[in-house]
PDB file of C-alpha atoms in Angstrom:
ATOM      1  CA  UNK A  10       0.000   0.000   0.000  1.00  0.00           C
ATOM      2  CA  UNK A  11       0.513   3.265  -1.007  1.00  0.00           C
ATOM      3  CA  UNK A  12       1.984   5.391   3.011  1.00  0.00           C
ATOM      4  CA  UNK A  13      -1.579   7.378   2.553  1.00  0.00           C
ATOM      5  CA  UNK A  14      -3.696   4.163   2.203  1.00  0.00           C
ATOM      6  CA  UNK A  15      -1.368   2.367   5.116  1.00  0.00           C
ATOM      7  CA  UNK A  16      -1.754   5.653   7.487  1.00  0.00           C
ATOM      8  CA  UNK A  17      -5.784   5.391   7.221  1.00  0.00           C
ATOM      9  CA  UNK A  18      -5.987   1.711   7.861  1.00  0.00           C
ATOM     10  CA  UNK A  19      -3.916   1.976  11.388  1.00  0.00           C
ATOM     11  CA  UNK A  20      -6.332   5.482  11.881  1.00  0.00           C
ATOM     12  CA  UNK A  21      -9.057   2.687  11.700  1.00  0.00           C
ATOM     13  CA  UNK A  22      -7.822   0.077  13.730  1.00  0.00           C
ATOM     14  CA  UNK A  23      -6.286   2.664  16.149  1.00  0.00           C
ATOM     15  CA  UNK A  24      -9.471   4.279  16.376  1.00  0.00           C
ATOM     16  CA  UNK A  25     -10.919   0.989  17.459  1.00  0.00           C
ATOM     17  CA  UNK A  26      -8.625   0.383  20.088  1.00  0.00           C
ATOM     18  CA  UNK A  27      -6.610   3.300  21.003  1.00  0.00           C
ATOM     19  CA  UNK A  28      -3.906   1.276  23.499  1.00  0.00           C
ATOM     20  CA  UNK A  29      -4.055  -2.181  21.728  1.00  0.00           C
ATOM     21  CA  UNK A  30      -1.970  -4.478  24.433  1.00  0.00           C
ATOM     22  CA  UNK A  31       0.047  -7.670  23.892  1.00  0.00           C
ATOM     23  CA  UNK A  32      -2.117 -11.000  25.719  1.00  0.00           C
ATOM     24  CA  UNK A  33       0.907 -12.477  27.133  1.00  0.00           C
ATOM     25  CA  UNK A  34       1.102 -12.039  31.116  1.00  0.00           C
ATOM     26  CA  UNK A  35       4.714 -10.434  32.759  1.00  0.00           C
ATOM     27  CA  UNK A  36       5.712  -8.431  35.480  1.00  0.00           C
ATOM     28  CA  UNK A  37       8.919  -6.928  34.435  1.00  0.00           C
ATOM     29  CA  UNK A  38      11.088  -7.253  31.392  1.00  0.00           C
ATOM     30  CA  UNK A  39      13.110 -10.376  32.265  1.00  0.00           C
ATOM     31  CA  UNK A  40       9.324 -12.212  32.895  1.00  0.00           C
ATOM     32  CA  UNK A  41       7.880 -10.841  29.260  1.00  0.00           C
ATOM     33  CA  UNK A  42      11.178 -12.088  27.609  1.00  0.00           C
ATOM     34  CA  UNK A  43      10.725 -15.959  29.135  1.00  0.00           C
ATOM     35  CA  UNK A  44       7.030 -15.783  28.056  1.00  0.00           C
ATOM     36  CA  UNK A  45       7.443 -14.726  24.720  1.00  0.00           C
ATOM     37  CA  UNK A  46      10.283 -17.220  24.486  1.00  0.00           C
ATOM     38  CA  UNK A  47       7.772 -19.807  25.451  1.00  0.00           C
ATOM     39  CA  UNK A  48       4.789 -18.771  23.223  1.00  0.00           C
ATOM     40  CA  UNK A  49       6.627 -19.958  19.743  1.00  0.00           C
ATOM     41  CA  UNK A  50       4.433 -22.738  18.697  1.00  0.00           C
ATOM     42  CA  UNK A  51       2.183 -22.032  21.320  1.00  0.00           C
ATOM     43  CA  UNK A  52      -0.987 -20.144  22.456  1.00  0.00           C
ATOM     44  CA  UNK A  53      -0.990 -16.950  24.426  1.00  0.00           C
ATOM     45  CA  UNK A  54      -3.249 -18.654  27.064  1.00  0.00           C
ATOM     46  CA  UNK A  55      -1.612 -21.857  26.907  1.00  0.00           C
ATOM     47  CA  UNK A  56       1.926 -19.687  27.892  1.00  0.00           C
ATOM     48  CA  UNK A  57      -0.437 -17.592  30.864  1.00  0.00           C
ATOM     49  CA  UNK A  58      -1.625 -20.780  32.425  1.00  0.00           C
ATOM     50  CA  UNK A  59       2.008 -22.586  32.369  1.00  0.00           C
ATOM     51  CA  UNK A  60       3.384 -18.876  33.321  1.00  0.00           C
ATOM     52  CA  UNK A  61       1.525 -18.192  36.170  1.00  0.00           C
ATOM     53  CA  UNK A  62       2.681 -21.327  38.916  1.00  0.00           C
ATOM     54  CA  UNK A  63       6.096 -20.479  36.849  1.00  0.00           C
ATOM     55  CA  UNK A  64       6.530 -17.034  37.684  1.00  0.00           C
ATOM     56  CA  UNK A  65       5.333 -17.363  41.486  1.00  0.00           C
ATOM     57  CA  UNK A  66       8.451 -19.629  42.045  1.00  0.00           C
ATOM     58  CA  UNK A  67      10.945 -17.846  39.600  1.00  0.00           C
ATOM     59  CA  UNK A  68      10.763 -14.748  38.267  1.00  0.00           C
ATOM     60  CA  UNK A  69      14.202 -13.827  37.995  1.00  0.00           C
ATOM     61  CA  UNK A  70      17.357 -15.366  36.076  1.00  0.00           C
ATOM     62  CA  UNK A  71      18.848 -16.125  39.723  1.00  0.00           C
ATOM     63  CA  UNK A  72      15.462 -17.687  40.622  1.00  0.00           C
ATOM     64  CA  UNK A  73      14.656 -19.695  37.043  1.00  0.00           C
ATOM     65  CA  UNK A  74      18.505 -21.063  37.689  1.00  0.00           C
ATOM     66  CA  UNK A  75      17.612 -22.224  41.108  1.00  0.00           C
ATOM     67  CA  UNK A  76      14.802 -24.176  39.860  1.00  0.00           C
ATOM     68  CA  UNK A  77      16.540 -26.224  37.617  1.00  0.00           C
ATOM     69  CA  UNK A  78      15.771 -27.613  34.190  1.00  0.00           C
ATOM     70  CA  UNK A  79      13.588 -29.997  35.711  1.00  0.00           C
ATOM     71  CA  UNK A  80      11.443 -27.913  37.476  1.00  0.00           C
ATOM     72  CA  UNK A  81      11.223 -25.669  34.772  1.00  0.00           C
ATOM     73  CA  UNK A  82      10.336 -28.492  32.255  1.00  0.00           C
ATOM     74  CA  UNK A  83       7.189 -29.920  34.754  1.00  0.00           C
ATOM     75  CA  UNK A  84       5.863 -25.854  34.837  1.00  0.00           C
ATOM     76  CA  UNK A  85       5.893 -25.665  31.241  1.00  0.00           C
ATOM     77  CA  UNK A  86       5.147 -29.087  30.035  1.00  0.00           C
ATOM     78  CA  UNK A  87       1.661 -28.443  28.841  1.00  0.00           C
ATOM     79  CA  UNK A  88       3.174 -26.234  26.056  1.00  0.00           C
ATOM     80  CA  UNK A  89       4.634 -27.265  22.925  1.00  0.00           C
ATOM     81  CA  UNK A  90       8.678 -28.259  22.636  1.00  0.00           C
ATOM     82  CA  UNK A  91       8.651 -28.343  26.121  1.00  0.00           C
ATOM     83  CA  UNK A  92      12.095 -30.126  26.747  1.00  0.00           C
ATOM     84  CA  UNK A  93      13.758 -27.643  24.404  1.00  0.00           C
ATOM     85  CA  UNK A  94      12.047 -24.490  25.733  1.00  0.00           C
ATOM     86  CA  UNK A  95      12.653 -25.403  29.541  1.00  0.00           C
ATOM     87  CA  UNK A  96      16.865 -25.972  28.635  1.00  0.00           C
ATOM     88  CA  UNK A  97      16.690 -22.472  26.850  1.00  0.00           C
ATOM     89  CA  UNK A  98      15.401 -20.651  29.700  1.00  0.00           C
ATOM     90  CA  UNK A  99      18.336 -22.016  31.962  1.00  0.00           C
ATOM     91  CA  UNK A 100      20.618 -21.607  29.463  1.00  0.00           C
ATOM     92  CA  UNK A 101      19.101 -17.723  29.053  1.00  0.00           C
ATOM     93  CA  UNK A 102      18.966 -16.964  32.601  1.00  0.00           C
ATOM     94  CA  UNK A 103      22.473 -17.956  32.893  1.00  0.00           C
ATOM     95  CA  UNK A 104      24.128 -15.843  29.590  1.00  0.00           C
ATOM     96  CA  UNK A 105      21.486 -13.013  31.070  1.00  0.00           C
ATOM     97  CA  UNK A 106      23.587 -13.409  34.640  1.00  0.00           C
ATOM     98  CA  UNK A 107      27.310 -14.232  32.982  1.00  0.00           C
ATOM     99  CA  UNK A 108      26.676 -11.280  29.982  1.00  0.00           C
ATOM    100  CA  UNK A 109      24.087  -8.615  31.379  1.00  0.00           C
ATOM    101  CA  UNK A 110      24.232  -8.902  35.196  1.00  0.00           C
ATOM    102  CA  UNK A 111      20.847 -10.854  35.584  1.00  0.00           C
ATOM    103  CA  UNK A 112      19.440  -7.604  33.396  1.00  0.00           C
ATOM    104  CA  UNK A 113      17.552  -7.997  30.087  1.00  0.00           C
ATOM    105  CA  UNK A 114      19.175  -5.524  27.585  1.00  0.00           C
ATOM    106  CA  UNK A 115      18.054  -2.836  25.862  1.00  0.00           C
ATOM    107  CA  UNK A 116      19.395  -4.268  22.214  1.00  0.00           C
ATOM    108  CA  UNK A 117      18.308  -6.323  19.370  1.00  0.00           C
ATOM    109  CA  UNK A 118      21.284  -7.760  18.440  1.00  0.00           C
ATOM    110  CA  UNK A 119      22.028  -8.499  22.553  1.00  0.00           C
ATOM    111  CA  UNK A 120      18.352 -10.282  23.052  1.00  0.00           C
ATOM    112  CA  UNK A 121      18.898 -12.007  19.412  1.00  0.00           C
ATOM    113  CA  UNK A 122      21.899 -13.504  21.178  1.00  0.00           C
ATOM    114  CA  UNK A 123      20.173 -15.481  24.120  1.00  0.00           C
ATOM    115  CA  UNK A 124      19.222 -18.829  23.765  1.00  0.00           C
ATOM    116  CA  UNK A 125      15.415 -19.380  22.411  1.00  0.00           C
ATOM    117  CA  UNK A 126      15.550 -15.384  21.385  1.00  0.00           C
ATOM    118  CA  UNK A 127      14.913 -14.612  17.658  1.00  0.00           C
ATOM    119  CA  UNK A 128      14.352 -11.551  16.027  1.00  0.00           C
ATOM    120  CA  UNK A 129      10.250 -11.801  16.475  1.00  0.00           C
ATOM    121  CA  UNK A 130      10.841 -12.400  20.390  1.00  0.00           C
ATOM    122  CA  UNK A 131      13.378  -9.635  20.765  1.00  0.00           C
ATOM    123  CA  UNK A 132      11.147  -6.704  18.938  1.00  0.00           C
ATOM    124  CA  UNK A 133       8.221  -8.076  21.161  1.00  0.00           C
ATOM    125  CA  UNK A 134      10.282  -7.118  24.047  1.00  0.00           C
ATOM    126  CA  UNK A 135      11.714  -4.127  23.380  1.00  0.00           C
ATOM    127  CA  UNK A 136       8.712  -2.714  22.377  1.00  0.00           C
ATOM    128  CA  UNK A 137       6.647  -3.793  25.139  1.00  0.00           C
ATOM    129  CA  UNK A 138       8.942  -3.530  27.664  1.00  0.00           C
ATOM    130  CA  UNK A 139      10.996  -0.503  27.068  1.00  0.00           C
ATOM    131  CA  UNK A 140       8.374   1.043  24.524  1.00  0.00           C
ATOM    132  CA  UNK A 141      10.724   0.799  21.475  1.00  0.00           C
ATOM    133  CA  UNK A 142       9.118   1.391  17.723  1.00  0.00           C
ATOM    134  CA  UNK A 143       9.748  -2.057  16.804  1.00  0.00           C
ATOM    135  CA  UNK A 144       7.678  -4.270  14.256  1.00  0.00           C
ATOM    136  CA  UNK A 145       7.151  -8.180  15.516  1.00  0.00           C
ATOM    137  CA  UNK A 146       6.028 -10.481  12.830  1.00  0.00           C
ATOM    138  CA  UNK A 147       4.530 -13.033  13.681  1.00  0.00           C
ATOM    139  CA  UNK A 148       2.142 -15.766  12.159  1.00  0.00           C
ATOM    140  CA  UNK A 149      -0.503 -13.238  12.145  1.00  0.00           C
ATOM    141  CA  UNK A 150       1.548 -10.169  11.557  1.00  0.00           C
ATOM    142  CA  UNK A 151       2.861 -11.838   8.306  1.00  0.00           C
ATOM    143  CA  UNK A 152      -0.559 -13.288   6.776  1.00  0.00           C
ATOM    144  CA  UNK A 153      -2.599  -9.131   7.532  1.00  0.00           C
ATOM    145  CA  UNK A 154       0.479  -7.719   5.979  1.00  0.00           C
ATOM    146  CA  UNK A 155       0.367  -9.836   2.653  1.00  0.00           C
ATOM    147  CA  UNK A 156      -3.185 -10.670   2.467  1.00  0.00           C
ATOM    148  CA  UNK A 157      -3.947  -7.114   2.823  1.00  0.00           C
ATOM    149  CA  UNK A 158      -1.256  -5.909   0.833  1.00  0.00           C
ATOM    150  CA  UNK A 159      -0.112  -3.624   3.215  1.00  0.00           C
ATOM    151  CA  UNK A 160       3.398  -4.880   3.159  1.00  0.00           C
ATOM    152  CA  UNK A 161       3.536  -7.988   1.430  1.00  0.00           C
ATOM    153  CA  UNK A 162       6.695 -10.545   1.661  1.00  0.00           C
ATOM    154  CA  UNK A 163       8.376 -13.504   1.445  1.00  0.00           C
ATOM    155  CA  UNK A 164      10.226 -13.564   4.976  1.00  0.00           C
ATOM    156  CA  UNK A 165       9.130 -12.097   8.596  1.00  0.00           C
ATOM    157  CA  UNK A 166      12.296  -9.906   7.988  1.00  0.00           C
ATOM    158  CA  UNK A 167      11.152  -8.861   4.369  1.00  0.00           C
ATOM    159  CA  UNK A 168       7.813  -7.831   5.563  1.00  0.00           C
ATOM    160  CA  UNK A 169       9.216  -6.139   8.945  1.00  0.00           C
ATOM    161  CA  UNK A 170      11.059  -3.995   6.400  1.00  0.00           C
ATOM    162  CA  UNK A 171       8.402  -3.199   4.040  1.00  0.00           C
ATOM    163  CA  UNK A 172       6.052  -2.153   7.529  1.00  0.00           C
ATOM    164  CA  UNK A 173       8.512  -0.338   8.715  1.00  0.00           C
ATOM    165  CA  UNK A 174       8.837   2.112   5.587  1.00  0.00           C
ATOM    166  CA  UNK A 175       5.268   2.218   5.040  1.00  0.00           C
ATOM    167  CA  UNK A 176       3.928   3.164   8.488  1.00  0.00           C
ATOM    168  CA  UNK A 177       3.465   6.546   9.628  1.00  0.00           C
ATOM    169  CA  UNK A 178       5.750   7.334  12.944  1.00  0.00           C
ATOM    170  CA  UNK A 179       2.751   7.779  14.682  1.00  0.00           C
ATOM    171  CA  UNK A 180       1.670   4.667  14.714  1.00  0.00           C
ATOM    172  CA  UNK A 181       5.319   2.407  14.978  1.00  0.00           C
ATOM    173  CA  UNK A 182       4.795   1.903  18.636  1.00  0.00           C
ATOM    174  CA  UNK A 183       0.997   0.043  18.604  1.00  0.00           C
ATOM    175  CA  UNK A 184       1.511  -1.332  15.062  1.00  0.00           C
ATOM    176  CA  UNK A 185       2.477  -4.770  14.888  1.00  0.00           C
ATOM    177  CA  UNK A 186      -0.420  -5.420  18.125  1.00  0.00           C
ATOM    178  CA  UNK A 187      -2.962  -3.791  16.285  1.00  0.00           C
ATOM    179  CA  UNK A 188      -2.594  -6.195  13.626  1.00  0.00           C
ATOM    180  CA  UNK A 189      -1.868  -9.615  15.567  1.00  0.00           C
ATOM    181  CA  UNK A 190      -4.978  -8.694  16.919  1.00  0.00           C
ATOM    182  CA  UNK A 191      -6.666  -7.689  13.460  1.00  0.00           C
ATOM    183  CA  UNK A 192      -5.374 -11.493  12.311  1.00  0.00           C
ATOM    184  CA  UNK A 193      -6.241 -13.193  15.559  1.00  0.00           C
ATOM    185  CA  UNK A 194      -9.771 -11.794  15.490  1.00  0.00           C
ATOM    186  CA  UNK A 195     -10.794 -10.787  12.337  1.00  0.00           C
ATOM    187  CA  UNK A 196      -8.348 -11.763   9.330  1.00  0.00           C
ATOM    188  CA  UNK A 197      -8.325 -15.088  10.057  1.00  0.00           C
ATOM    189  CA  UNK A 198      -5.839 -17.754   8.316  1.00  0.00           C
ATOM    190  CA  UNK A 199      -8.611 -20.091   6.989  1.00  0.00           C
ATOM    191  CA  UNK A 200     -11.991 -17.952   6.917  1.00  0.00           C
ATOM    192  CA  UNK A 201     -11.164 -14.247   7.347  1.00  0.00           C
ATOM    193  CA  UNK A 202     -14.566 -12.470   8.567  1.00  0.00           C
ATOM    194  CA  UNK A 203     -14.597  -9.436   5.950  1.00  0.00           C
ATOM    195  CA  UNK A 204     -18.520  -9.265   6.070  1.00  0.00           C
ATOM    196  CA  UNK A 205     -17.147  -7.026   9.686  1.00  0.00           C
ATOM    197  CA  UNK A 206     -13.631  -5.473   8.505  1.00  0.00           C
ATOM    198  CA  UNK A 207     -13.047  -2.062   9.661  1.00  0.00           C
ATOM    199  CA  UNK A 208     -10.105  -1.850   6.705  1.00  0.00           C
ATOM    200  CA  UNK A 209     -12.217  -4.179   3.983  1.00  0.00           C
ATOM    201  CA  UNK A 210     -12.297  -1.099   1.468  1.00  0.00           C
ATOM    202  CA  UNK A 211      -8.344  -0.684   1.899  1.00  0.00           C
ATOM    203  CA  UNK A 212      -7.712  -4.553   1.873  1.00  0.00           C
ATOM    204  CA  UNK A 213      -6.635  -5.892  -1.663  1.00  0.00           C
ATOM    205  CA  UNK A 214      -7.190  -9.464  -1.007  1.00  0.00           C
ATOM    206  CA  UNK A 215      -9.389 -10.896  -4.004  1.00  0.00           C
ATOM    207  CA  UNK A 216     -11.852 -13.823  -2.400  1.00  0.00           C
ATOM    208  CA  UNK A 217     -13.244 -11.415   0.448  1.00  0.00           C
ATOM    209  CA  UNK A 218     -16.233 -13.076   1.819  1.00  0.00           C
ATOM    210  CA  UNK A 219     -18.357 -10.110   2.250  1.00  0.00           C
ATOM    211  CA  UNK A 220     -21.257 -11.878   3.805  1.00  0.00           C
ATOM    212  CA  UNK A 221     -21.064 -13.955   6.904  1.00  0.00           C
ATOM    213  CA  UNK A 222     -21.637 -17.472   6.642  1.00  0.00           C
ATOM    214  CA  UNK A 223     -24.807 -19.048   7.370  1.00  0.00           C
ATOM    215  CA  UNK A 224     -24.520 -21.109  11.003  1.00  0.00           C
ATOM    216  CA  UNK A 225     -25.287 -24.418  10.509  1.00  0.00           C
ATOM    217  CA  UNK A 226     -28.547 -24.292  12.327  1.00  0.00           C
ATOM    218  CA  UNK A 227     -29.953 -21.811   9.779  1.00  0.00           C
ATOM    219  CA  UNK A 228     -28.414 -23.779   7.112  1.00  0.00           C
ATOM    220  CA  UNK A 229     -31.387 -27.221   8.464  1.00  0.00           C
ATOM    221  CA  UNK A 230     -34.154 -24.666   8.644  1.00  0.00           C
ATOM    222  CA  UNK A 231     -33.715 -23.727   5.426  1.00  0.00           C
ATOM    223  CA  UNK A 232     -33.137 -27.431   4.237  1.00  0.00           C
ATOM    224  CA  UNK A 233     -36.519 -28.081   6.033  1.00  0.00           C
ATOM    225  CA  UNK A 234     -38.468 -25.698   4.490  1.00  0.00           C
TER     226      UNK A 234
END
């Protein structure tokens, strides 16, 4: 999209929800960055329920350490990859001790540098945490921005680029929630509901289903009659 088409669909959306917030439950930085570690592959409320007994028992590196691998494994072992998840947050907790003094830092290439940290989990941080303009992509960041045609790529990192240029300053901070929740809600992967899209006039995507379909119980009146 054209910047002027791109700065009226976040107007929209930010119009809609002024302060959209990430679902993921933390109390400080070092508590967002385990969570978001944890939620590749996973739900949001799958990571909340696992996070919550987690986080009452260790909710710093010196604390996660002190837990073990094993009691970090039976917290989290409703959640997908499990086994590999619980040995990155030891091994993080321990590089965040040995490298940052048990402090999460303020840097991309830092975060990107932990175990079980990627690019997606290190913008989510420093942009909820410290309130940094950066763009997450995620599953549902990616399929708005190319379904949409908003900024449309082959690669997270391709599409992070292409957001990045086209939105306005203004609305860097909220962005990348505003649409995770636009794709979690609304744009969804296999039947996106455009019959109640705020942006549907904006959106270039060609099979928009512009009237809801009919619920199943509808669907055996209408067979009866």
């Amino acid at each position: 999209m054209k910047k002027t088409q791109a700065a009226e669909l976040f107007l929209r959306l930010a119009e809609l929800n002024p302060e959209p917030e990430g679902e993921l439950e933390w109390k400080s930085p070092y508590t967002l960055l385990v969570a978001v570690a944890l939620s590749a592959q996973a739900t949001d409320v799958s990571v909340n329920i696992a996070t919550r007994k987690l986080f009452k028992v260790a909710d710093t590196p010196a604390k996660m350490i002190a837990l073990g691998e094993d009691g970090v494994r039976e917290h989290i072992k409703s959640i997908g990859l499990f086994n590999t998840k619980a040995k990155n947050v030891i091994l993080m907790a321990q590089q965040l001790i040995e490298r940052h003094g048990g402090e999460v830092p303020v840097d991309r290439d830092a975060l990107e540098k932990l175990a079980g940290v990627g690019r997606k989990t290190a913008n989510v941080v420093l942009n909820i945490a410290f309130g940094l303009p950066t763009i997450a992509v995620d599953t549902h960041v990616f399929r708005v921005a190319n379904r949409t045609g908003l900024a449309p790529g082959k690669t997270p990192l391709e599409v992070e680029a292409k957001l990045a240029r086209v939105t306005p300053q203004e609305f860097l901070l909220h962005a990348h929630h505003w649409l995770i929740l636009h794709g979690r809600y609304l744009c969804k992967a296999r039947t996106p509901e455009c019959w109640r899209c705020p942006i549907v006039d904006l959106c270039r995507y060609r099979d928009k289903k512009l009237v809801p379909p009919k619920s199943r119980t509808a669907e055996s009146v209408a067979q009866v009659q």
